[in-house]
Structures are given as structure tokens and as C-alpha cells.
XYZ file of C-alpha atoms in Angstrom:
685
model
C -59.504 -26.478 45.835
C -58.366 -29.558 47.671
C -58.576 -33.178 46.448
C -61.419 -35.405 47.125
C -61.268 -39.366 47.901
C -62.541 -40.534 44.436
C -66.303 -41.788 45.177
C -65.649 -45.133 43.250
C -62.320 -46.023 45.290
C -64.099 -47.330 48.532
C -63.583 -50.973 49.602
C -66.952 -52.417 48.840
C -68.971 -53.163 51.350
C -69.910 -57.330 52.052
C -72.776 -57.529 50.469
C -71.403 -56.723 46.926
C -71.932 -60.369 46.687
C -75.558 -60.068 45.934
C -74.476 -58.099 42.502
C -76.996 -55.920 40.645
C -80.499 -55.864 41.002
C -82.905 -55.378 37.676
C -84.563 -52.448 39.817
C -84.009 -51.758 43.364
C -86.702 -53.635 45.145
C -89.937 -52.008 46.340
C -91.217 -54.991 47.963
C -90.458 -58.204 50.035
C -91.190 -60.394 47.133
C -88.600 -58.410 45.140
C -86.163 -58.779 47.838
C -86.355 -62.607 48.300
C -86.230 -62.885 44.385
C -82.606 -60.946 44.944
C -81.813 -63.920 47.891
C -81.733 -60.350 50.240
C -82.833 -61.141 53.759
C -82.745 -57.364 54.269
C -81.593 -54.025 53.367
C -78.643 -51.928 54.248
C -80.462 -48.795 53.314
C -83.900 -47.619 52.371
C -84.791 -44.650 50.490
C -88.146 -43.176 51.370
C -89.302 -40.571 48.279
C -92.146 -38.509 47.375
C -91.979 -39.573 43.642
C -92.453 -42.462 41.675
C -89.521 -44.643 41.450
C -88.314 -44.206 37.762
C -84.725 -46.054 37.503
C -82.865 -43.199 35.552
C -80.066 -40.550 36.403
C -82.830 -37.755 36.090
C -84.264 -39.146 39.406
C -82.055 -38.400 42.762
C -83.462 -41.537 44.272
C -82.044 -43.591 41.657
C -78.746 -42.004 41.524
C -78.307 -42.335 45.049
C -79.547 -45.907 45.172
C -77.620 -46.956 42.093
C -74.583 -45.335 43.839
C -74.961 -46.965 47.113
C -75.330 -50.659 45.124
C -72.157 -49.850 43.408
C -70.608 -49.483 46.876
C -71.732 -52.763 47.625
C -74.959 -51.717 49.786
C -78.378 -53.381 49.476
C -80.717 -50.694 48.920
C -84.350 -50.592 48.923
C -86.885 -47.876 47.760
C -90.333 -46.696 49.481
C -91.568 -44.485 46.792
C -94.593 -42.341 47.651
C -95.870 -44.048 50.760
C -99.196 -43.780 52.728
C -98.025 -41.295 55.166
C -100.811 -41.328 57.551
C -99.343 -44.323 59.666
C -96.222 -45.797 60.093
C -96.970 -49.199 58.041
C -96.421 -48.554 54.824
C -92.759 -47.498 55.980
C -92.324 -51.104 57.403
C -92.927 -52.660 53.559
C -89.316 -53.742 53.484
C -88.574 -54.174 57.006
C -85.752 -52.761 59.139
C -83.238 -51.104 57.122
C -79.546 -52.312 58.574
C -77.964 -49.025 58.572
C -79.939 -46.112 57.748
C -83.167 -44.620 56.372
C -82.319 -42.000 53.314
C -85.382 -39.823 53.240
C -86.183 -37.205 50.463
C -89.335 -35.143 48.986
C -88.168 -36.181 45.367
C -86.898 -33.852 42.751
C -89.267 -30.805 43.817
C -89.604 -29.086 46.862
C -92.689 -30.786 48.214
C -94.526 -27.153 49.016
C -93.690 -25.562 45.665
C -94.869 -29.420 43.737
C -98.295 -28.998 45.927
C -98.837 -25.465 45.783
C -99.067 -22.426 42.905
C -97.182 -19.314 43.678
C -100.465 -18.107 44.706
C -100.358 -20.826 47.442
C -103.474 -22.684 45.675
C -102.823 -26.365 45.878
C -102.324 -28.042 42.401
C -104.456 -30.765 40.899
C -101.468 -32.622 39.382
C -98.045 -33.967 40.291
C -95.869 -34.870 37.183
C -93.758 -37.249 39.446
C -96.703 -39.607 39.867
C -98.154 -42.028 37.676
C -101.005 -40.828 35.706
C -100.122 -37.189 36.846
C -102.286 -37.748 39.780
C -102.177 -35.063 42.737
C -102.152 -35.147 46.508
C -99.615 -38.422 46.584
C -97.505 -36.664 48.733
C -97.737 -34.711 52.016
C -96.716 -31.157 52.902
C -93.064 -30.996 54.075
C -92.726 -34.472 53.267
C -89.079 -34.649 54.744
C -90.423 -33.716 57.961
C -93.356 -36.356 57.705
C -91.453 -39.206 56.016
C -88.957 -38.696 58.713
C -91.319 -39.073 61.677
C -93.009 -42.254 60.104
C -89.385 -43.582 60.135
C -89.184 -43.130 63.182
C -92.304 -44.690 64.296
C -91.662 -47.547 62.330
C -87.904 -48.181 63.591
C -86.956 -45.709 66.250
C -83.264 -46.623 66.632
C -82.697 -46.629 62.882
C -80.132 -43.210 62.009
C -82.226 -40.922 59.309
C -80.007 -39.137 56.652
C -81.676 -36.298 54.707
C -80.977 -35.486 51.354
C -82.487 -33.792 48.161
C -83.483 -30.309 47.139
C -86.096 -30.273 49.826
C -83.505 -30.759 52.619
C -80.785 -28.884 50.771
C -82.738 -25.478 50.701
C -84.012 -25.930 54.100
C -80.744 -26.482 56.042
C -80.478 -23.466 57.905
C -83.331 -21.232 59.362
C -85.208 -20.071 56.462
C -88.231 -18.265 55.264
C -91.424 -20.406 54.437
C -93.781 -18.541 52.046
C -96.476 -20.762 52.782
C -96.819 -20.278 56.276
C -95.438 -16.607 56.225
C -92.470 -16.998 58.762
C -88.901 -17.821 59.460
C -88.979 -21.868 60.107
C -85.948 -23.977 62.029
C -83.723 -25.749 59.818
C -85.174 -28.743 58.581
C -83.009 -30.905 60.024
C -84.397 -29.804 63.674
C -87.841 -30.225 62.895
C -87.604 -33.691 61.009
C -85.260 -34.724 64.000
C -83.127 -36.472 61.687
C -79.719 -37.459 62.305
C -77.761 -35.577 59.455
C -78.486 -33.548 56.427
C -76.656 -34.091 53.026
C -77.185 -30.634 50.830
C -76.333 -30.048 47.386
C -74.915 -32.768 45.083
C -74.597 -35.591 47.760
C -72.963 -38.447 45.993
C -69.626 -37.652 47.675
C -70.980 -37.408 51.076
C -73.550 -39.889 50.754
C -70.643 -42.487 49.982
C -68.650 -41.211 52.871
C -71.530 -41.398 55.169
C -72.633 -44.902 54.463
C -69.080 -46.479 54.924
C -68.701 -44.669 58.049
C -72.398 -45.728 59.307
C -71.256 -49.285 58.273
C -68.429 -49.374 60.525
C -70.395 -48.193 63.392
C -69.797 -44.755 63.774
C -72.184 -42.345 65.090
C -73.532 -39.713 62.319
C -73.129 -36.837 65.089
C -69.342 -37.304 64.536
C -69.456 -36.378 60.691
C -68.389 -32.858 61.001
C -65.556 -33.236 58.987
C -67.632 -34.366 56.013
C -68.254 -31.623 53.386
C -71.558 -31.401 52.485
C -73.707 -32.035 55.708
C -75.240 -30.253 58.459
C -75.694 -31.747 61.948
C -76.535 -30.897 65.771
C -74.191 -30.157 68.354
C -74.358 -29.139 71.740
C -71.488 -26.422 71.467
C -68.727 -25.314 69.061
C -65.877 -27.787 69.320
C -62.629 -26.384 71.114
C -59.745 -25.248 68.965
C -62.588 -23.423 66.477
C -62.279 -19.554 66.154
C -65.803 -18.015 65.770
C -66.486 -14.818 63.362
C -69.795 -13.134 63.662
C -71.771 -12.595 60.520
C -72.083 -8.662 61.472
C -68.238 -8.860 61.918
C -66.877 -9.827 58.254
C -68.576 -6.907 55.833
C -65.308 -5.395 55.008
C -63.899 -5.410 51.593
C -62.503 -8.770 51.162
C -65.309 -10.404 53.595
C -62.680 -11.047 56.143
C -61.118 -13.908 54.285
C -57.387 -13.430 54.764
C -57.547 -12.375 58.229
C -59.546 -15.495 59.764
C -57.349 -18.895 60.457
C -58.071 -22.179 58.840
C -60.215 -23.591 62.006
C -62.658 -20.476 61.880
C -66.058 -21.036 61.580
C -68.830 -18.052 60.791
C -71.368 -17.587 63.225
C -75.016 -16.935 61.640
C -77.448 -15.073 63.461
C -79.394 -17.615 65.585
C -82.502 -18.671 64.595
C -84.407 -16.996 67.440
C -82.809 -13.837 65.972
C -83.554 -14.045 62.175
C -87.224 -15.207 63.400
C -87.626 -12.088 64.934
C -86.127 -9.328 62.716
C -86.082 -9.715 59.054
C -83.189 -7.433 58.433
C -81.055 -10.190 60.406
C -82.478 -12.683 58.146
C -81.163 -10.937 54.969
C -77.707 -10.455 56.728
C -77.631 -14.681 57.635
C -78.910 -14.825 53.865
C -76.117 -12.745 52.491
C -73.572 -14.762 54.526
C -74.724 -18.177 53.373
C -74.858 -17.431 49.730
C -70.878 -15.565 50.322
C -69.624 -18.939 51.543
C -70.828 -21.327 49.030
C -67.266 -21.561 47.000
C -66.186 -25.132 47.749
C -62.873 -23.597 47.226
C -62.816 -21.147 50.134
C -66.180 -21.631 52.317
C -65.802 -21.807 56.136
C -68.018 -23.583 58.107
C -71.160 -22.191 59.466
C -72.918 -22.679 62.728
C -76.409 -21.291 63.681
C -77.791 -21.538 67.474
C -81.207 -23.047 67.548
C -82.348 -23.069 71.048
C -79.685 -24.618 73.491
C -78.314 -26.529 70.128
C -75.874 -25.637 67.242
C -76.702 -26.553 63.659
C -73.152 -26.935 62.169
C -73.068 -26.860 58.247
C -69.618 -27.952 56.438
C -68.382 -26.472 53.657
C -69.813 -27.215 50.144
C -68.510 -30.575 48.595
C -65.768 -30.668 46.087
C -67.599 -30.882 42.729
C -67.273 -34.206 40.804
C -64.520 -34.836 38.336
C -65.414 -35.844 34.775
C -64.527 -39.640 35.492
C -66.975 -39.579 38.573
C -69.541 -37.649 36.708
C -69.329 -40.614 34.103
C -69.244 -43.153 36.767
C -72.295 -41.843 38.358
C -74.269 -41.624 34.765
C -73.051 -45.077 33.859
C -74.464 -46.750 36.648
C -76.732 -50.321 35.806
C -79.904 -48.084 35.204
C -82.681 -49.779 34.190
C -83.655 -46.397 32.592
C -87.609 -46.506 33.063
C -90.392 -46.627 35.661
C -90.482 -49.585 38.121
C -92.684 -52.327 36.749
C -95.218 -51.984 39.588
C -96.800 -48.841 37.747
C -98.129 -51.057 35.081
C -96.899 -48.833 32.080
C -98.832 -45.481 33.627
C -97.559 -42.281 31.905
C -95.374 -40.573 34.577
C -95.218 -37.024 32.706
C -91.599 -35.900 34.425
C -90.541 -39.367 32.909
C -92.011 -38.689 29.641
C -90.536 -35.151 29.494
C -87.100 -36.724 30.063
C -86.903 -39.938 28.575
C -85.195 -39.071 25.239
C -83.101 -36.425 26.861
C -79.299 -36.497 27.841
C -77.571 -34.462 30.609
C -74.318 -33.271 29.775
C -73.425 -31.052 33.155
C -74.220 -30.016 36.380
C -74.182 -26.500 38.040
C -74.634 -23.173 37.081
C -72.509 -20.158 37.550
C -75.284 -17.581 36.462
C -76.465 -16.989 39.858
C -79.808 -15.811 39.202
C -81.107 -14.680 42.733
C -84.636 -16.238 42.493
C -83.160 -19.565 41.421
C -82.321 -22.667 43.172
C -79.837 -24.418 40.697
C -76.669 -22.512 42.241
C -77.755 -23.095 45.489
C -78.237 -26.431 45.333
C -75.841 -27.760 42.465
C -73.101 -24.990 43.092
C -71.469 -22.662 40.489
C -68.738 -24.728 39.385
C -69.772 -26.982 35.933
C -69.339 -30.459 36.305
C -69.063 -32.089 33.010
C -69.127 -35.750 31.453
C -66.837 -36.779 28.880
C -68.051 -36.979 25.341
C -67.667 -40.907 25.466
C -69.888 -41.261 28.414
C -72.397 -39.165 26.710
C -72.326 -41.043 23.375
C -72.833 -43.839 24.996
C -75.754 -43.057 26.847
C -77.289 -41.617 23.673
C -76.894 -45.188 22.254
C -78.503 -46.538 25.350
C -81.423 -44.497 24.583
C -81.769 -45.729 21.015
C -80.827 -49.421 21.845
C -83.013 -49.727 25.196
C -85.621 -46.927 25.481
C -88.979 -47.879 24.198
C -90.474 -45.460 21.651
C -87.223 -43.916 20.489
C -87.941 -42.425 16.977
C -84.337 -41.281 16.336
C -85.267 -37.591 18.295
C -83.019 -36.807 21.227
C -85.303 -34.082 23.102
C -83.114 -32.318 24.682
C -79.019 -32.300 25.561
C -77.920 -30.104 28.080
C -78.597 -29.575 31.768
C -79.648 -26.449 34.110
C -78.316 -24.464 31.095
C -77.830 -25.521 27.796
C -74.522 -23.837 26.754
C -71.893 -23.921 30.243
C -70.722 -27.377 29.140
C -67.051 -27.475 29.920
C -66.604 -23.664 30.563
C -64.645 -22.589 33.666
C -62.392 -20.251 35.123
C -59.361 -19.409 33.410
C -57.183 -19.735 36.643
C -58.223 -22.550 39.398
C -56.671 -20.241 41.950
C -59.081 -17.255 41.142
C -61.655 -19.654 41.240
C -60.884 -20.856 44.617
C -60.603 -17.372 45.850
C -63.850 -16.064 44.304
C -66.676 -15.050 46.455
C -68.645 -13.442 43.482
C -72.239 -14.869 43.367
C -72.548 -14.888 39.641
C -69.465 -14.895 36.781
C -71.800 -13.492 34.389
C -73.823 -10.553 36.086
C -73.315 -7.712 35.873
C -70.888 -8.252 33.073
C -69.232 -11.657 31.832
C -66.239 -11.676 34.335
C -62.922 -11.555 32.341
C -61.674 -14.918 34.038
C -64.014 -16.700 32.927
C -63.331 -18.754 29.647
C -66.396 -18.584 27.192
C -65.385 -20.766 24.509
C -68.450 -23.049 23.233
C -65.883 -25.267 21.117
C -66.427 -28.018 23.093
C -70.146 -28.063 23.236
C -70.186 -27.309 18.876
C -67.861 -30.520 18.655
C -70.069 -32.438 21.135
C -73.287 -31.711 18.936
C -71.599 -32.870 15.922
C -70.354 -35.966 17.270
C -73.880 -36.522 18.858
C -75.536 -35.894 15.802
C -73.349 -38.358 13.742
C -74.542 -41.327 16.121
C -76.010 -43.887 13.805
C -80.017 -43.920 14.240
C -80.043 -40.382 15.475
C -81.953 -38.215 12.980
C -82.315 -34.820 15.212
C -80.854 -33.639 18.350
C -83.153 -30.838 19.992
C -81.630 -28.342 22.464
C -84.617 -27.504 25.122
C -82.515 -26.351 27.943
C -82.459 -22.939 28.402
C -79.186 -21.513 26.667
C -77.657 -18.398 28.445
C -78.024 -16.035 25.671
C -75.365 -13.327 27.338
C -72.862 -16.339 27.098
C -74.041 -17.487 23.701
C -73.379 -13.958 22.220
C -69.303 -14.585 22.765
C -69.782 -17.355 20.292
C -71.871 -16.601 16.956
C -70.415 -19.947 15.627
C -72.303 -21.654 18.574
C -75.499 -19.882 17.678
C -75.015 -20.579 13.957
C -74.635 -24.407 14.814
C -77.665 -23.930 17.300
C -80.247 -22.559 14.807
C -78.968 -24.990 11.955
C -79.209 -28.198 13.647
C -80.789 -27.937 16.928
C -84.295 -25.580 17.007
C -87.059 -27.178 16.076
C -88.999 -23.979 15.284
C -88.662 -22.113 18.700
C -86.232 -21.829 20.816
C -87.097 -20.687 24.553
C -84.952 -18.050 26.496
C -85.371 -16.286 29.576
C -84.594 -12.511 29.663
C -87.247 -12.519 32.967
C -87.889 -8.747 32.640
C -86.950 -5.789 30.428
C -86.524 -3.224 33.030
C -83.213 -2.588 35.124
C -85.054 -2.100 38.579
C -86.115 -6.357 38.846
C -83.476 -7.138 36.744
C -80.614 -5.685 39.023
C -82.305 -7.639 41.818
C -82.424 -11.031 39.740
C -79.002 -10.433 38.438
C -79.826 -10.838 34.889
C -78.068 -8.729 32.124
C -80.395 -5.975 30.327
C -82.778 -6.464 27.614
C -79.721 -5.238 25.431
C -78.312 -8.843 25.528
C -81.542 -10.313 24.391
C -81.475 -8.067 21.493
C -78.075 -8.759 20.788
C -78.774 -12.574 21.016
C -81.743 -12.093 18.732
C -79.875 -10.456 15.978
C -77.659 -13.294 15.747
C -80.357 -15.903 15.881
C -82.365 -14.380 13.116
C -79.282 -13.847 11.102
C -78.067 -17.227 11.493
C -81.789 -18.471 10.699
C -81.915 -16.243 7.514
C -78.694 -17.769 6.469
C -79.579 -21.494 6.929
C -83.030 -20.506 5.361
C -85.208 -21.701 8.263
C -88.311 -19.450 9.881
C -87.122 -19.785 13.347
C -88.498 -17.357 16.437
C -87.596 -16.862 20.014
C -89.792 -17.478 22.941
C -89.018 -15.286 25.804
C -89.806 -15.579 29.449
C -90.616 -13.335 31.824
C -91.329 -13.177 36.015
C -94.155 -11.396 37.329
C -93.889 -9.648 40.703
C -90.332 -10.253 41.532
C -88.727 -8.477 44.309
C -87.414 -4.912 43.016
C -90.555 -4.832 40.215
C -93.123 -1.758 40.188
C -96.273 -1.480 38.516
C -94.782 0.833 36.028
C -92.366 -1.856 35.292
C -94.481 -4.501 34.619
C -96.595 -2.011 32.527
C -93.213 -1.243 30.754
C -92.735 -4.977 30.101
C -96.345 -5.296 28.607
C -95.672 -2.522 26.074
C -92.662 -4.294 25.239
C -94.641 -7.479 24.562
C -97.048 -5.763 22.441
C -94.748 -3.710 20.396
C -92.806 -7.067 19.703
C -95.821 -9.360 19.109
C -95.626 -11.995 22.068
C -98.849 -12.939 23.924
C -97.827 -15.139 27.043
C -99.847 -17.972 27.263
C -98.968 -18.844 30.565
C -96.764 -16.718 32.889
C -94.663 -17.260 36.156
C -95.270 -15.242 38.746
C -92.336 -15.107 41.166
C -92.617 -17.872 43.761
C -90.349 -17.510 46.988
C -88.412 -20.660 47.235
C -86.531 -21.299 50.389
C -82.994 -19.951 50.805
C -83.048 -17.947 47.642
C -81.565 -14.628 47.750
C -84.833 -13.195 46.220
C -86.676 -14.858 49.192
C -84.466 -12.586 51.325
C -85.839 -9.378 49.492
C -89.283 -10.466 49.488
C -89.381 -11.273 53.362
C -86.989 -8.541 54.893
C -87.493 -5.688 51.904
C -83.820 -5.318 51.766
C -80.941 -6.283 49.372
C -78.651 -9.207 50.421
C -76.715 -8.549 47.318
C -75.288 -5.706 48.969
C -73.920 -5.248 52.593
C -76.711 -5.330 55.021
C -76.040 -3.181 57.998
C -78.581 -1.585 60.560
C -79.789 1.677 58.969
C -77.386 1.223 56.166
C -79.278 -1.429 53.767
C -80.253 -0.798 50.234
C -84.433 -1.148 50.509
C -86.036 -3.559 48.009
C -89.728 -2.848 46.857
C -91.705 -6.028 47.177
C -95.138 -7.317 45.917
C -96.960 -9.092 48.369
C -100.795 -8.208 48.243
C -102.435 -10.927 45.968
C -104.290 -7.947 44.056
C -100.802 -6.352 43.288
C -99.682 -9.843 42.369
C -102.645 -10.525 40.328
C -102.145 -7.250 38.789
C -98.456 -7.907 37.519
C -99.611 -11.223 36.120
C -102.177 -9.354 34.162
C -99.682 -7.163 32.576
C -97.948 -10.393 31.244
C -101.138 -11.122 29.516
C -102.295 -7.901 28.462
C -104.475 -9.797 25.425
C -106.712 -11.601 27.357
C -109.878 -9.873 27.895
C -110.460 -11.475 31.368
C -107.850 -9.124 32.471
C -108.890 -5.683 30.738
C -110.974 -4.444 33.513
C -108.190 -4.577 35.973
C -105.836 -3.161 33.605
C -107.925 -0.578 32.772
C -108.444 0.623 36.691
C -104.487 0.424 36.954
C -103.612 2.254 33.993
C -106.345 5.336 35.122
C -105.036 5.213 38.642
C -100.933 5.285 37.085
C -102.224 8.211 34.849
C -101.878 6.327 31.644
C -105.463 6.285 30.280
C -103.572 6.959 27.228
C -103.025 3.329 26.717
C -106.712 2.108 26.366
C -108.112 2.622 23.387
C -108.932 0.691 19.633
C -105.888 1.624 18.221
C -102.498 -0.626 17.291
C -100.653 1.876 19.882
C -102.924 1.154 22.586
C -102.193 -1.447 25.308
C -106.032 -2.593 25.841
C -109.461 -1.382 24.132
C -111.918 0.439 25.481
C -114.465 -2.355 24.860
C -115.432 -5.660 26.796
C -116.499 -8.745 25.073
C -119.695 -10.160 26.640
C -119.161 -12.673 29.471
C -115.458 -11.747 29.879
C -113.671 -9.939 32.798
C -115.525 -11.398 35.283
C -113.156 -13.572 37.423
C -110.929 -10.523 38.824
C -108.012 -10.766 36.258
C -107.327 -14.241 36.921
C -107.957 -15.791 33.383
C -108.649 -19.375 33.022
C -106.760 -21.606 35.543
C -104.987 -24.887 34.645
C -105.294 -28.313 36.288
C -107.206 -31.671 36.621
C -110.525 -29.581 35.811
C -109.300 -27.644 32.983
C -106.607 -30.019 31.431
C -102.951 -30.934 31.815
C -100.654 -28.250 33.209
C -98.589 -26.968 30.641
C -95.427 -24.817 30.118
C -96.292 -22.952 27.292
C -95.583 -19.617 25.775
C -96.968 -18.581 22.252
C -95.821 -16.264 20.288
C -97.461 -13.650 17.784
C -95.930 -12.257 15.059
C -96.181 -9.631 12.230
C -97.056 -12.756 9.738
C -99.785 -13.974 12.034
C -97.650 -17.336 12.831
C -97.920 -18.177 16.494
C -96.655 -21.541 18.297
C -95.153 -22.820 21.554
C -92.222 -24.842 22.949
C -92.473 -26.887 25.967
C -90.772 -25.456 28.876
C -89.000 -27.923 31.678
C -90.405 -26.612 35.126
C -87.292 -24.481 36.755
C -86.287 -24.814 40.552
C -87.266 -21.636 41.386
């Protein structure tokens, strides 16, 4: 993998003389107090401003501040006119526009397209503080406010919509968000490296349209530049994807927007190519025609080194919400205020998840020293700390410092997952670095308990029984969440998840470790309803498994087709992009689209809820499985119906502002009658 210029090696912008702001300003009064007459960069975000490294606007803002730029924040502005976008004046260099830590459509709507009544990234959890398709709307208002200022897009909404993409909420393929927003350039993935380069170039007066040599960006061109050879997506489905036959100046042409809009199988082919070109070690630029212009997407950014990761997480964050919120509770902040991120990325490659698409497969880990320093900061500077670190992890709990054994193999690999269908023999699965980190963290004075709340990749954990023992003995608080997602091979093969046997092996080791430690701990497994490749029979079998094992899902996840995910391509096209997509030769995938069937799949996960029993009785009879209806222990649902229940069409009770705060819980019931729940962070799906 090529070397990259260290992000902290640039000559600082002249405004570095102003020093560090206690909080990045959100008002002219704060700018005046800092002695600023203007901002160099203004970041517009759909989230409340929390100056903490778990919030994107803070990371980008503080990183640009470290480069010498004056950065202002406009958080959750009134998007109905441009006045709120003029609050800090005209930015000298550019606007940075993001929807926040979540895609605005995922944030605002459920998987059944119902609007949510709350928003975890807003003071008081209040909903309706950001618009639909926030990046597009914010960009329009920025242009109205100061039309000559460049607009740079970033964050997960922009990242996952960088090419033509299927949009679940409108049920159609939309153009790249760069086109619809009329912005100047888009940064995708972990954007630290790109934003530093882009900022310094714009400060020197260069046009963002010329930044086609910067990794991790998308921009518009009139034509493909001279000297580039085009390879079409249709032509690279050979055994090695044609990689060895293509020269260094090769750009892969994705099917045009008009083609993927008109034909879903062509869309699946484009999705397959995009995901095959995700390794920064071998990815090539992509080009996709949109009308009379070319969308140019450069290869993914080079991952940050440990030293760079440390530098990013050690920037002078205030480590809390901006004082303007007056102490109002921001649920997302409350969830992570005592947690520590130790790594980024995920090589699991689950087809429904956005982590790999956004953060990449290569694990980027912080040093022990940096992590210990942050824990000391939490202890000394975070109000309300009681000695408990609520989570130490990242996208997964147990991929810290795990990587391919051979950098050359890693750079050449085009597999979407390092652990599916089996763990790659080239993957170093040692958990020793993580075990040693846990022990050092527990030894920090003032730390009483260190919890692991990030999801454990259990098929990886079974390679290290010592890790499981360490986890159970010291870092579990009664319940540990893991995500087998299903029990049946049909959906699991489309999710790129291991079979339920891997869960069984982990459970054996977990239970043995708990018994050895004299603890009564339990696993809380999570499952997805209505994922592509899932039949009614699959969901019935899962429900039987749940009852047999004594689990009752309090809240369930129905598959939500997020932009750009491989599972979304399956949902939209009905074909499998995990395999070659060829006209007449593509593998078909059963999809669950109708609301009635989606409700049924959810109902099977909540087989114990009387609200679902009428729907399940009808379905079981239609499936020829009336033998599962009865009042015995071996039956799935009873014959009787409690008075006043079963009248809601199988929806059960809903959550939201009218029914209490939305929770991410699953409750398990066991033979002893014990039950409990474990908080689950919402995952990017």
C-alpha cells in the first residue's frame, strides 16, 4: 500500500496565531471573544455540537483547527431559509456540510417508513430538528447564503450516496448526492486525510475541480482526462477481475445513472464493482456518467497510522456538549460520554452494514498510551464519572490490532470479508494485544470497572478462549450482546454471517468461563427480520429456535435498505451481487418487500407477543404448520387470545415520544425465570 503524507506534517495556515478555542464558535459573539473577524471554514451539521471525538463535526473541526484554520460550527440550523446559514458570516475558504453521525433518512424514519418521534443527536431527544436529505438541503441554503463559496460534503450520508444509489424511502434510484446537492466536492469514508489536503489546497487558491489526485473524493468532470484507459464493469468478471491486465492509469466505468435507474440488474452489477474496489491497496478510480457529465470517484483513502489516530483522538476537545444547550440531555452523548474508541474499521463485511463501506476493512488502532490518556481525561474531566468505563471498543469489540499476516497479500486482496465464509488463514486472529490493553485499562487509578458494550465478533473470539475468559471475568455486566442475526443458511449466506454453529461454540466457551468465574451471565443474541434471502419458513424456524432457547425479543430490527449496501442491491434488484452479475446468469434472491410480509417476519421474532398471535395463526395455517398452534410447551403460539389483544395487525406496541423513550433492548428469558436487557448502540445499517 502506498505511503501517504502524514496529516500533521503540513505547514500551518497563518490563522494558527489565534490558538485553540475552548469550543468551536457557534455565534458571532464567540468569534468576537476569540478575536476572529471571520471563519476560514464553517461546518454545517444536522447534529447538536458535542466537542468529543465520537462526533464527526468535532473531529473535523478540531483537526482543521490544528492545521491553523479558524473553524465555526452551525449545528441543526433552521433549514427553511438561508438566514441561519449567515450566522457566522461568509467562510473564507469553504463550507463543510454533513448530515451528522447518521444518514438523515435513517435518523428520521423507521424501516417501515414511519417518521421517528425522537432524535438521539438533539438536545432533549427532540425530533424534527433536521430535514429529509439534510446534505442536499443544507447545501442549497449554503449556496443561497453565499453563492461563491465552495461546498465540501462529508459524513456518512454523503459517503454512502457518493454514486447513483437506490433510495428506500422514495423507492427509486437517485443520482449521486454530489449532483443533487450541486456541491463542489465530496469526501467519503474516514475523511481526515482528505480534508486536510483539500483545506490546504483551497487556502492556496486552487479549484476543487482539480483535486482528482486526492484519495477518498468524488467530483464532477466534463470528460475522462487524456491518458486514462477505461475498463467497463461488464468486462472485469474474470477469475481475477482483470486486475493484472489493467495498467496503472485505468479507470473503471460503472454503468451510467440512466442505466442503473432503468435496470435493477445493471444496478446490482455497479454495486458489485464498487464493493470490489474498496481495498485502498488495489482499488482503481471509478467513473459514472450522469447526463452529460462524469462523476469521478478516486480510490479509498490510505488508512491512518497509529500515530495519526492518536493525534486525532488527542486533539483539544472540550469533551462535552456546547454550553449553548444549557445542560439539556443529548441522548447520543449520554450513551458514549464514558466510553472509549480504540479502533476503526471492520473486516467482517456484513452485507447489510455500512461500517465497512464507510470506515473500510483495514483496522486502524490507537496506541495503548493514547487510550490510557483518554481514560484519565474521562476520570478527571467528565462530570458524573463514577469509575465505570461504559464501553471500550469500536465498530466491533475485538478487532483491535488484528490484521492480515502479510501486507502484500492484504494489498492485493479483493474479498469483501476476512471472516466469511470462513476466517481467512492469512488473518492474524491473536487477541493478545487486546487482552493486555484490558489489563492496563483496569489498572488505571480511579477506574472500578471497564465494560465491553461494542458487539463482539464471536466467530473471531472463539479463536482465543483466553480472550473469552478475560471478557467474562472482568468486562461483562450480567449480559453480553452478540449478533448472529439469523439461524438459517438462506439469509445468513446473503448477510455474509457465519452459521448458528459459530454462536453455539461461542456460547459453550462463554458459559464455561462464567461458571469458572462463579458468575451468572447470559448472552443476548440479536436478529434481523425480512433480510433478502429470508423466507417465511426461515423466520418460522428462527422463532422455534428462540422459543426452544428461551429468548423473547423485546424489540427487533427489521432490515432497512441503507444506501449503497450490498443487501440493498439485493433488495432492489432481486439478484445476488456477492456473485458474478451477468445477464441471464445472475443468482436470484428472494426479497421481502410487502408490508404484510415484513410484519409477519417481525411477528415471528416476537412470537410471544399476543398482538402478533392472530397474524401468526393465519400464517402457520397457510404454511401447513398448524401443529405449532396450541397450548403445550412445544407449541409456538397458543390457541387462546387474551381479551383486548391482537387488534393492531401484528404491529404490537410502538415506541417514540408518545410511548416513552425509544430503547435498543432485547430481553432474554431463561429456565430459571430470570430476565434482563442490555443497551445496544444503534448500528449503521
